[in-house]
Coordinates of C-alpha atoms in Angstrom, one line a residue:
Chain A
M1 CA 142.5 127.6 119.1
K2 CA 142.2 124.6 121.4
D3 CA 138.5 125.4 121.9
L4 CA 137.9 125.3 118.2
K5 CA 139.6 122.0 117.9
T6 CA 137.5 120.4 120.6
L7 CA 134.4 122.0 119.0
I8 CA 135.3 120.4 115.6
A9 CA 136.1 117.1 117.2
R10 CA 132.7 117.2 119.0
R11 CA 130.9 118.1 115.8
K12 CA 132.6 115.3 113.9
F13 CA 131.8 112.9 116.7
L14 CA 128.1 113.9 116.6
D15 CA 128.2 113.4 112.8
L16 CA 129.5 109.9 113.2
L17 CA 127.0 109.2 115.9
F18 CA 124.2 110.1 113.7
A19 CA 125.5 107.9 110.9
I20 CA 125.4 105.0 113.3
V21 CA 121.9 105.9 114.6
G22 CA 120.7 106.2 111.0
L23 CA 122.0 102.8 110.1
L24 CA 120.4 101.4 113.2
A25 CA 117.0 103.0 112.4
L26 CA 117.2 101.4 108.9
M27 CA 118.1 98.1 110.5
V28 CA 115.0 98.1 112.8
G29 CA 112.9 97.8 109.7
V30 CA 115.1 95.1 108.1
F31 CA 115.4 93.1 111.3
T32 CA 111.6 93.2 112.0
L33 CA 111.1 91.8 108.5
L34 CA 113.6 89.1 109.2
A35 CA 112.1 88.3 112.6
L36 CA 108.7 88.1 111.0
I37 CA 109.8 85.7 108.3
I38 CA 111.8 83.5 110.7
D39 CA 108.9 83.4 113.2
L40 CA 106.5 82.3 110.5
A41 CA 108.9 79.8 109.2
L42 CA 109.7 78.3 112.6
D43 CA 106.0 78.0 113.4
G44 CA 104.6 77.0 110.0
M45 CA 107.3 74.9 108.4
S46 CA 106.2 71.7 110.2
R47 CA 102.7 72.0 108.7
L48 CA 103.8 72.6 105.1
S49 CA 103.3 69.4 103.2
L50 CA 101.6 68.3 100.0
S51 CA 98.5 67.4 101.9
F52 CA 98.3 70.9 103.4
F53 CA 98.0 72.3 99.9
F54 CA 95.4 69.7 98.8
S55 CA 93.1 69.5 101.8
Y56 CA 90.0 71.5 102.6
P57 CA 89.7 73.4 105.9
S58 CA 88.7 71.1 108.8
R59 CA 87.6 71.1 112.4
F60 CA 90.8 69.1 113.1
P61 CA 93.9 71.3 112.8
E62 CA 96.1 68.4 111.6
E63 CA 93.8 67.6 108.7
A64 CA 93.1 71.2 107.6
G65 CA 94.5 72.6 104.4
I66 CA 94.4 75.5 102.1
L67 CA 93.0 74.0 98.9
S68 CA 89.9 76.1 98.7
A69 CA 91.9 79.1 99.8
W70 CA 94.5 79.1 97.1
V71 CA 92.0 78.2 94.4
G72 CA 89.8 81.0 95.6
T73 CA 92.8 83.4 95.6
I74 CA 93.6 82.6 92.0
L75 CA 90.0 83.0 90.8
V76 CA 89.5 86.3 92.7
M77 CA 92.9 87.6 91.3
F78 CA 91.7 86.8 87.8
V79 CA 88.6 88.9 88.2
T80 CA 90.6 91.6 89.9
A81 CA 93.2 91.8 87.1
T82 CA 90.5 91.8 84.4
T83 CA 88.8 94.8 86.2
A84 CA 91.8 96.8 87.2
V85 CA 94.3 96.4 84.4
P86 CA 92.3 97.6 81.4
L87 CA 90.5 100.3 83.4
G88 CA 93.7 101.5 85.0
I89 CA 95.8 101.6 81.9
A90 CA 93.0 103.3 79.9
S91 CA 92.6 106.0 82.7
G92 CA 96.4 106.5 82.8
I93 CA 96.6 106.9 79.0
Y94 CA 93.7 109.4 79.1
L95 CA 95.2 111.5 81.8
E96 CA 98.7 111.6 80.4
E97 CA 98.0 111.8 76.6
Y98 CA 94.5 113.0 76.0
A99 CA 93.2 115.0 79.0
P100 CA 92.8 118.7 78.3
K101 CA 94.2 121.0 81.1
N102 CA 91.0 122.1 82.8
W103 CA 89.2 121.9 86.1
F104 CA 87.5 118.7 85.3
T105 CA 90.9 116.9 84.7
D106 CA 92.1 118.4 88.0
I107 CA 89.1 116.9 89.8
I108 CA 89.7 113.5 88.3
E109 CA 93.4 113.7 89.3
I110 CA 92.7 114.8 92.9
N111 CA 90.0 112.2 93.1
I112 CA 92.4 109.4 92.1
A113 CA 95.0 110.5 94.6
N114 CA 92.3 110.6 97.3
L115 CA 91.0 107.1 96.3
A116 CA 94.6 105.8 96.9
G117 CA 94.4 106.9 100.5
V118 CA 90.9 105.5 101.3
P119 CA 91.3 102.7 103.8
S120 CA 90.7 99.3 102.2
I121 CA 87.8 98.4 104.6
I122 CA 85.8 101.4 103.2
Y123 CA 85.9 99.7 99.8
G124 CA 84.5 96.7 101.6
L125 CA 81.6 98.7 103.0
M126 CA 81.0 100.1 99.5
A127 CA 81.0 96.6 98.0
L128 CA 78.6 95.4 100.8
G129 CA 76.1 98.1 100.1
L130 CA 76.4 98.2 96.4
F131 CA 77.5 94.9 94.9
V132 CA 76.0 92.5 97.5
Y133 CA 72.7 94.2 98.3
K134 CA 72.0 96.6 95.4
L135 CA 73.3 94.6 92.5
H136 CA 72.6 91.2 94.2
L137 CA 76.0 89.7 93.2
G138 CA 76.1 87.9 96.5
Q139 CA 79.2 87.1 98.6
S140 CA 80.8 85.7 95.5
V141 CA 84.1 85.5 93.6
L142 CA 82.8 88.2 91.3
T143 CA 82.0 90.7 94.2
A144 CA 85.4 90.0 95.8
G145 CA 87.3 90.4 92.5
L146 CA 85.5 93.6 91.6
T147 CA 86.1 95.1 95.1
L148 CA 89.8 94.3 95.0
G149 CA 90.0 95.5 91.4
L150 CA 88.6 98.9 92.4
L151 CA 91.0 99.0 95.4
I152 CA 94.1 98.6 93.3
L153 CA 92.9 100.8 90.5
P154 CA 94.7 103.9 91.7
I155 CA 98.0 101.9 92.0
V156 CA 97.7 100.8 88.3
I157 CA 96.7 104.3 87.2
M158 CA 99.6 106.0 89.0
A159 CA 102.1 103.4 87.7
T160 CA 100.8 103.9 84.1
R161 CA 101.0 107.6 84.3
E162 CA 104.5 107.6 85.7
A163 CA 105.7 105.2 83.0
I164 CA 104.1 107.3 80.2
R165 CA 105.5 110.5 81.7
A166 CA 109.1 109.1 81.4
I167 CA 108.8 108.9 77.6
P168 CA 110.4 111.9 75.9
T169 CA 108.1 114.1 73.8
S170 CA 110.5 113.7 70.8
I171 CA 109.2 110.1 70.4
R172 CA 105.6 111.3 70.0
E173 CA 106.6 114.2 67.7
A174 CA 108.4 111.8 65.4
A175 CA 105.3 109.7 65.1
Y176 CA 103.1 112.7 64.5
A177 CA 105.6 114.0 61.9
V178 CA 105.0 110.9 59.7
G179 CA 101.2 111.4 60.0
A180 CA 100.3 109.0 62.8
T181 CA 97.0 109.8 64.6
K182 CA 97.0 110.2 68.4
W183 CA 95.9 106.6 69.0
Q184 CA 98.5 105.2 66.5
T185 CA 101.2 107.1 68.4
V186 CA 99.9 105.7 71.7
Q187 CA 99.5 102.2 70.4
D188 CA 102.8 101.9 68.5
H189 CA 105.1 104.0 70.6
V190 CA 103.9 105.2 74.0
L191 CA 102.5 101.8 75.1
P192 CA 105.4 99.6 74.1
Y193 CA 107.9 101.9 75.8
S194 CA 106.0 102.2 79.0
L195 CA 105.1 98.5 79.2
G196 CA 107.8 97.8 81.8
G197 CA 106.6 100.5 84.2
I198 CA 103.0 99.5 83.7
L199 CA 103.7 95.8 84.3
T200 CA 105.6 96.7 87.5
G201 CA 102.6 98.7 88.7
V202 CA 100.2 95.9 87.8
I203 CA 102.3 93.2 89.7
I204 CA 102.6 95.5 92.8
G205 CA 98.9 96.1 92.7
L206 CA 98.0 92.5 92.4
S207 CA 100.4 91.6 95.2
R208 CA 98.6 94.1 97.4
A209 CA 95.3 92.6 96.4
I210 CA 96.5 89.0 97.2
G211 CA 97.3 90.0 100.8
E212 CA 94.2 92.1 101.4
S213 CA 91.5 90.6 103.7
A214 CA 89.7 93.5 105.4
P215 CA 87.4 94.4 102.5
L216 CA 86.6 90.8 101.9
L217 CA 85.7 90.2 105.5
T218 CA 83.3 93.1 105.2
I219 CA 81.3 91.6 102.3
G220 CA 80.9 88.5 104.6
A221 CA 83.5 86.2 103.1
L222 CA 84.5 84.4 106.4
T223 CA 82.6 81.2 105.8
F224 CA 83.5 77.6 106.0
I225 CA 84.3 76.6 102.4
A226 CA 85.0 72.9 101.9
F227 CA 84.4 72.7 98.2
L228 CA 85.8 74.2 95.0
P229 CA 83.8 76.5 92.7
D230 CA 82.5 75.1 89.4
P231 CA 85.5 74.8 87.1
P232 CA 85.6 77.3 84.3
L233 CA 86.4 74.6 81.7
Q234 CA 83.9 71.9 81.3
T235 CA 84.1 68.5 79.6
H236 CA 80.7 68.9 77.9
F237 CA 79.2 71.5 75.6
P238 CA 79.8 74.6 75.6
F239 CA 83.1 73.6 77.4
F240 CA 83.3 76.7 79.5
S241 CA 81.1 78.0 82.3
F242 CA 80.9 81.2 84.4
E243 CA 79.2 79.6 87.3
W244 CA 82.4 80.0 89.4
L245 CA 81.9 83.8 89.3
L246 CA 78.9 83.6 91.6
S247 CA 80.2 80.9 93.8
P248 CA 81.0 81.5 97.5
F249 CA 84.7 81.5 98.1
T250 CA 87.6 81.9 100.6
V251 CA 91.1 83.2 100.0
L252 CA 94.4 82.7 101.7
P253 CA 94.5 85.8 104.0
I254 CA 90.9 85.1 105.1
Q255 CA 91.8 81.4 105.8
M256 CA 94.8 82.7 107.8
F257 CA 92.7 85.2 109.7
N258 CA 90.2 82.4 110.5
W259 CA 92.9 80.2 112.0
V260 CA 94.8 82.9 113.9
S261 CA 91.6 84.1 115.6
R262 CA 90.9 80.7 117.1
P263 CA 92.1 80.0 120.6
Q264 CA 93.7 76.6 120.0
A265 CA 97.5 76.8 119.4
A266 CA 97.3 74.0 116.8
F267 CA 95.4 76.2 114.5
H268 CA 98.0 79.0 114.9
L269 CA 100.5 76.6 113.3
N270 CA 98.2 76.3 110.3
A271 CA 97.9 80.1 110.3
A272 CA 101.7 80.4 110.2
A273 CA 101.9 77.9 107.4
A274 CA 99.2 79.8 105.4
G275 CA 101.0 83.1 106.2
L276 CA 104.3 81.6 104.9
V277 CA 102.6 80.7 101.6
L278 CA 101.1 84.2 101.4
L279 CA 104.4 85.8 102.3
V280 CA 106.3 83.8 99.6
M281 CA 103.7 84.8 97.0
T282 CA 103.7 88.6 97.8
L283 CA 107.5 88.8 98.3
T284 CA 108.1 86.9 95.0
M285 CA 105.7 89.2 93.2
N286 CA 107.5 92.2 94.5
G287 CA 110.8 90.7 93.6
V288 CA 109.5 90.1 90.0
A289 CA 108.2 93.7 89.9
I290 CA 111.7 95.1 90.8
Y291 CA 113.3 92.8 88.3
V292 CA 110.9 93.8 85.5
R293 CA 111.6 97.4 86.2
Y294 CA 115.3 96.8 86.1
L295 CA 115.0 94.8 82.9
F296 CA 113.1 97.4 81.0
R297 CA 115.2 100.2 82.3
K298 CA 118.3 98.5 80.9
R299 CA 116.7 97.7 77.6
I300 CA 115.5 101.2 76.8
Q301 CA 118.0 103.9 76.3
W302 CA 116.8 107.2 74.9
Chain B
M1 CA 93.8 114.0 58.3
N2 CA 91.6 114.4 55.3
L3 CA 88.0 114.4 56.5
N4 CA 86.6 114.5 53.0
S5 CA 87.8 111.0 52.0
K6 CA 86.0 107.9 53.3
K7 CA 89.2 106.6 54.8
G8 CA 89.8 109.9 56.6
Q9 CA 86.3 109.9 58.0
R10 CA 86.7 106.4 59.3
R11 CA 90.0 107.3 60.9
W12 CA 88.4 110.3 62.5
L13 CA 85.5 108.2 63.9
R14 CA 87.9 105.6 65.3
E15 CA 89.9 108.3 67.1
R16 CA 86.7 109.8 68.5
F17 CA 85.6 106.4 69.7
I18 CA 88.9 105.7 71.4
T19 CA 89.1 109.1 73.1
T20 CA 85.6 108.6 74.5
T21 CA 86.4 105.1 75.8
L22 CA 89.5 106.3 77.5
F23 CA 87.7 109.3 79.0
L24 CA 85.0 106.9 80.4
A25 CA 87.7 104.8 82.0
A26 CA 89.2 107.9 83.7
F27 CA 85.7 109.0 84.7
S28 CA 85.1 105.7 86.4
S29 CA 87.2 106.8 89.3
I30 CA 84.7 109.6 90.0
V31 CA 81.9 107.0 89.8
I32 CA 83.8 104.9 92.4
T33 CA 84.1 107.8 94.8
G34 CA 80.5 108.6 94.2
G35 CA 79.6 105.0 95.0
I36 CA 81.7 105.0 98.2
V37 CA 80.2 108.3 99.5
G38 CA 76.7 107.4 98.3
V39 CA 76.6 104.0 100.1
L40 CA 78.2 105.5 103.3
V41 CA 75.9 108.5 103.5
F42 CA 72.7 106.6 102.4
E43 CA 73.1 103.8 105.0
S44 CA 74.2 106.2 107.7
M45 CA 71.2 108.4 107.1
S46 CA 68.9 105.6 108.2
F47 CA 71.1 105.0 111.2
F48 CA 70.9 108.7 112.2
Q49 CA 67.2 108.6 111.9
N50 CA 67.2 106.2 114.9
V51 CA 70.2 107.6 116.8
S52 CA 70.7 111.3 117.3
L53 CA 74.0 112.7 116.2
I54 CA 74.6 114.1 119.7
D55 CA 74.3 110.7 121.3
F56 CA 76.6 109.3 118.6
L57 CA 79.3 111.9 119.4
T58 CA 78.9 112.2 123.2
D59 CA 77.7 108.9 124.6
R60 CA 80.7 107.2 126.3
E61 CA 79.6 103.7 125.5
W62 CA 79.5 101.7 122.3
T63 CA 77.3 98.6 122.8
P64 CA 75.1 98.5 119.7
L65 CA 74.8 94.7 119.9
F66 CA 73.6 94.5 123.5
L67 CA 70.0 94.4 124.7
N68 CA 70.4 98.0 126.1
P69 CA 72.2 99.5 123.2
H70 CA 74.4 102.6 123.4
Y71 CA 75.7 104.3 120.2
G72 CA 78.6 106.5 121.4
I73 CA 81.5 106.4 118.9
L74 CA 84.0 107.8 121.5
P75 CA 85.4 104.5 122.7
L76 CA 86.1 103.5 119.1
I77 CA 87.7 106.8 118.4
T78 CA 90.0 106.6 121.4
G79 CA 91.0 103.1 120.4
T80 CA 91.8 104.3 116.9
L81 CA 93.8 107.3 118.3
V82 CA 95.8 105.3 120.8
T83 CA 96.9 102.7 118.3
T84 CA 97.7 105.4 115.7
G85 CA 99.6 107.3 118.4
V86 CA 101.7 104.3 119.3
A87 CA 102.3 103.6 115.7
L88 CA 103.5 107.2 115.0
L89 CA 105.8 107.1 118.0
V90 CA 107.6 104.3 116.2
A91 CA 107.2 105.3 112.6
I92 CA 108.0 109.1 112.8
P93 CA 111.4 109.0 114.5
L94 CA 112.5 105.8 112.7
G95 CA 111.1 106.9 109.4
T96 CA 112.6 110.4 109.6
I97 CA 116.0 109.2 110.7
A98 CA 116.1 106.5 108.0
A99 CA 115.1 109.1 105.4
V100 CA 117.8 111.6 106.5
Y101 CA 120.3 108.7 106.5
L102 CA 119.3 107.5 103.1
S103 CA 119.2 110.9 101.6
E104 CA 122.3 112.5 103.2
Y105 CA 124.6 109.8 104.5
A106 CA 124.2 106.5 102.8
P107 CA 126.6 105.5 100.1
H108 CA 124.9 104.9 96.7
R109 CA 125.1 101.1 96.8
L110 CA 123.7 100.9 100.3
R111 CA 120.8 103.1 99.4
E112 CA 120.0 101.1 96.3
T113 CA 119.9 97.8 98.2
T114 CA 118.2 98.9 101.5
K115 CA 115.4 100.9 99.9
P116 CA 113.7 98.0 98.2
V117 CA 114.0 96.0 101.4
L118 CA 112.4 98.8 103.4
E119 CA 109.6 99.0 100.8
L120 CA 109.0 95.3 101.3
L121 CA 107.8 96.2 104.8
S122 CA 104.7 97.7 103.3
A123 CA 104.2 94.7 100.9
V124 CA 103.8 92.1 103.7
P125 CA 100.1 91.3 104.0
T126 CA 98.5 93.0 107.0
V127 CA 97.0 89.7 108.3
V128 CA 100.6 88.4 108.6
Y129 CA 101.5 91.5 110.6
G130 CA 98.4 90.7 112.8
Y131 CA 99.8 87.2 113.4
F132 CA 103.2 88.6 114.2
A133 CA 101.7 91.2 116.7
L134 CA 99.6 88.6 118.5
L135 CA 102.0 85.7 118.6
F136 CA 105.4 87.2 118.6
V137 CA 105.4 90.8 119.8
T138 CA 102.8 90.4 122.6
P139 CA 104.6 87.5 124.3
L140 CA 107.8 89.5 124.0
L141 CA 106.2 92.5 125.6
Q142 CA 104.7 90.4 128.3
K143 CA 108.2 89.5 129.4
I144 CA 109.0 93.2 129.8
I145 CA 105.6 94.4 131.1
P146 CA 104.3 91.7 133.4
G147 CA 100.5 91.5 133.5
L148 CA 100.1 92.7 130.0
P149 CA 96.9 91.2 128.6
G150 CA 97.1 88.9 125.6
F151 CA 95.2 91.5 123.5
N152 CA 96.5 95.0 123.8
M153 CA 96.8 98.2 121.8
L154 CA 100.5 98.5 122.4
S155 CA 101.7 95.6 120.4
A156 CA 99.2 96.3 117.6
G157 CA 100.4 99.9 117.5
L158 CA 104.1 99.0 117.5
V159 CA 103.6 96.6 114.6
I160 CA 101.6 99.2 112.6
G161 CA 104.4 101.6 113.3
V162 CA 107.0 99.4 111.7
M163 CA 104.6 98.7 108.8
I164 CA 104.2 102.4 107.9
I165 CA 107.9 103.2 108.2
P166 CA 108.2 103.0 104.4
Y167 CA 105.3 105.4 103.9
V168 CA 107.0 108.0 106.1
S169 CA 110.6 107.4 105.0
S170 CA 110.1 107.1 101.2
L171 CA 108.2 110.3 100.7
S172 CA 110.4 112.2 103.2
E173 CA 113.4 111.1 101.4
D174 CA 112.0 112.2 98.0
A175 CA 111.4 115.6 99.5
M176 CA 114.9 115.8 100.9
R177 CA 116.5 114.7 97.7
A178 CA 114.5 117.4 95.8
V179 CA 116.4 120.0 97.8
P180 CA 118.9 121.4 95.3
M181 CA 122.6 120.6 95.8
H182 CA 123.8 124.2 95.9
I183 CA 121.9 124.8 99.1
R184 CA 123.8 122.0 100.8
E185 CA 127.1 123.2 99.2
A186 CA 126.5 126.6 100.7
S187 CA 126.2 125.0 104.1
Y188 CA 129.3 122.8 103.7
A189 CA 131.2 125.9 102.5
M190 CA 130.5 127.5 105.8
G191 CA 132.1 124.6 107.5
A192 CA 129.0 122.8 108.7
T193 CA 129.1 119.0 109.2
R194 CA 126.7 116.7 107.4
L195 CA 124.6 116.5 110.6
Q196 CA 124.3 120.3 110.8
T197 CA 123.5 120.5 107.1
S198 CA 120.9 117.8 107.3
F199 CA 119.0 119.2 110.2
N200 CA 119.6 123.0 109.8
V201 CA 119.3 123.2 106.0
V202 CA 117.9 120.1 104.3
V203 CA 115.1 119.2 106.7
P204 CA 113.7 122.7 107.0
S205 CA 113.8 123.1 103.2
A206 CA 111.9 119.8 102.7
L207 CA 109.5 120.4 105.6
S208 CA 106.3 120.5 103.6
G209 CA 107.2 117.2 101.9
I210 CA 108.1 115.6 105.2
A211 CA 104.8 116.9 106.7
A212 CA 103.0 115.3 103.8
A213 CA 104.8 112.0 104.5
Y214 CA 103.7 112.1 108.2
I215 CA 100.1 112.9 107.3
L216 CA 99.9 110.0 104.8
G217 CA 101.4 107.8 107.4
I218 CA 98.8 108.9 109.9
S219 CA 96.0 108.2 107.4
R220 CA 97.4 104.7 106.8
A221 CA 97.6 104.0 110.6
I222 CA 94.0 105.1 111.1
G223 CA 92.7 102.9 108.4
E224 CA 94.7 99.9 109.3
T225 CA 92.4 97.0 110.0
M226 CA 93.7 93.5 110.3
V227 CA 96.5 94.1 112.8
V228 CA 94.1 95.7 115.3
A229 CA 91.3 93.2 114.6
I230 CA 93.7 90.4 115.5
A231 CA 95.9 91.7 118.2
A232 CA 94.1 94.5 120.0
G233 CA 91.0 92.6 121.1
M234 CA 87.6 93.4 119.9
Q235 CA 85.9 95.1 122.8
P236 CA 85.2 98.9 122.9
N237 CA 87.1 100.4 125.8
L238 CA 87.2 104.1 126.5
T239 CA 90.8 104.4 127.7
W240 CA 94.0 106.2 126.8
D241 CA 96.1 103.4 128.2
P242 CA 97.9 101.5 125.4
T243 CA 98.5 98.4 127.5
K244 CA 94.7 97.7 127.6
P245 CA 92.7 95.9 125.0
A246 CA 90.3 98.1 123.0
E247 CA 88.6 98.3 119.7
T248 CA 89.2 100.7 116.8
I249 CA 86.6 101.8 114.2
T250 CA 88.0 99.4 111.7
A251 CA 88.1 96.5 114.1
Y252 CA 84.4 97.1 114.9
I253 CA 83.5 96.9 111.3
V254 CA 85.3 93.6 111.0
Q255 CA 83.6 92.3 114.2
V256 CA 80.2 93.0 112.9
S257 CA 81.0 91.6 109.5
L258 CA 82.0 88.3 111.2
G259 CA 78.5 87.9 112.7
D260 CA 75.2 87.5 110.9
L261 CA 73.4 90.8 111.2
P262 CA 70.3 91.0 109.0
H263 CA 70.6 93.5 106.2
G264 CA 68.8 96.7 107.1
S265 CA 68.9 96.3 110.9
L266 CA 70.2 99.0 113.1
G267 CA 73.2 96.9 114.0
Y268 CA 74.0 96.5 110.3
Q269 CA 73.7 100.3 109.8
T270 CA 76.2 101.0 112.6
I271 CA 79.1 99.8 110.5
F272 CA 78.3 102.4 107.8
A273 CA 78.1 105.2 110.4
A274 CA 81.4 104.0 111.8
G275 CA 82.7 103.7 108.2
L276 CA 81.6 107.3 107.4
T277 CA 83.4 108.6 110.5
L278 CA 86.6 106.7 109.4
F279 CA 86.2 108.0 105.8
L280 CA 85.9 111.6 107.0
F281 CA 89.0 111.2 109.3
T282 CA 91.2 109.9 106.5
L283 CA 89.7 112.3 104.0
I284 CA 90.8 115.3 106.1
F285 CA 94.3 113.8 106.4
N286 CA 94.6 112.9 102.8
I287 CA 93.6 116.4 101.6
A288 CA 96.0 118.0 104.1
G289 CA 98.7 115.6 102.8
H290 CA 98.1 116.6 99.2
V291 CA 98.2 120.3 100.0
F292 CA 101.6 119.9 101.7
R293 CA 102.9 117.7 98.9
R294 CA 101.8 120.1 96.2
R295 CA 103.5 122.9 98.1
F296 CA 106.9 121.1 98.3
R297 CA 106.7 120.2 94.6
E298 CA 106.3 123.9 93.7
I299 CA 109.2 125.3 95.8
Y300 CA 112.0 124.2 93.6

């Protein structure tokens, strides 16, 4: 009897021990994230000023800034979004609502799952061989935007599919019952209800693209850019221009990589400041994504 | 719909047009894969016309940019394997324990708040992790291991390990939560503690899902670029010692991209041969991961 009691006590102790170990394991991740943010803030805070945001990169670390980098990031993201969002949503709709159950659909599905696991630098190699040298798009905003667009395509597709899958069949049957065609059903019922999930996926995908640098390094984007691309809106006729698409560029993560790979410590401070800006952008986007999901989940009750 | 009326025909045409457009969008993913494989194979072919496959796989030196070039991929492969190994030593225990804790132990509120925070680990840009590895983790490690060089695989591997914790934990947790409640209840009814239930019942039942999580984590670690490019030093080094600087396949591609190699030169083609090697590595792991994942979805 006494043996049994000690046995139970030991088992209970081990159980408690694991609960503590588990909590600690969780905390390793959380604390690393905190350490990373605090480290960046301590190093980079002193460099964060208005002039840092409105200066071009420079040989002198104190004068260098991220103007061309954040403008480049916005332009590249614009191209990325225009590539990945329509293509991703359309693919998602096709696979969930239209695709027949056959081997070809299976191949498309497996293929998308596999694309999601391809290292980002491989997309860069593809872009280098195809966009830069075959299609002669150069080391431009367009090439970069397309590359990142293809990179996040699987994320958008998967998010779209998951959002559509959550819609009960009864909704579609109701639409068919009153004579709607397939597309009318999708347009008026499936898409509005899945908007929250799709939006979440798009934001997460774009936040991944914003921080991505490896594929852009591969297409040869690490250059000294101390000018802004031609503005899309012009003061003279025809008032808009697409010159910026073919302009060379730099983006925030590449500017940061450039600074961190220099030996001088003063440039490391700039890297930390750029990293802080980048971190705030990506974490905010992820926060917004979580909030959007929460908002739509609350609003729609079947 | 009535195909005999004009309106019905127009509707039918519109539907056909939309279906075709959507199909083409979905088909584009196959075109992308075709593009990736096509570029890698095409450029590597011209590389392997100049360098024999046997040299590529057995030569112990990788010095394609030197006057006396050697094209042995082995040093890049050991670099990749060592950083991946260090990363897994961090990510697998921590990720698995975190997953068991979240699935079996954590109260609902704690799970709902910690999970998004853990997911954020994979949202941080990799270049920021590179900075963290080079300028925070390495100086810290140098206090513990005197004489540790400023560039080393250890700190890069450790940071990648933390980075892929969410990949390991989130899929493992999904697999464990998919184990039906009645299996756990049977174990509790026999008087087992939560710990015994977790490791004797839940983990074995979710094993294929957990294996899929590990494999996808491995695939991520192999393909990780910026952390190793920044923190591990960019010099090929045939060693299994994680405290040494070395170069991974991915870091080599970055190194070459930073220089100005003329298009079509043998040096330029090396990155495609290296890329093809990397692609094949991750492809094997991805396929294995999907096989395991599909299996665990089918069990219950």
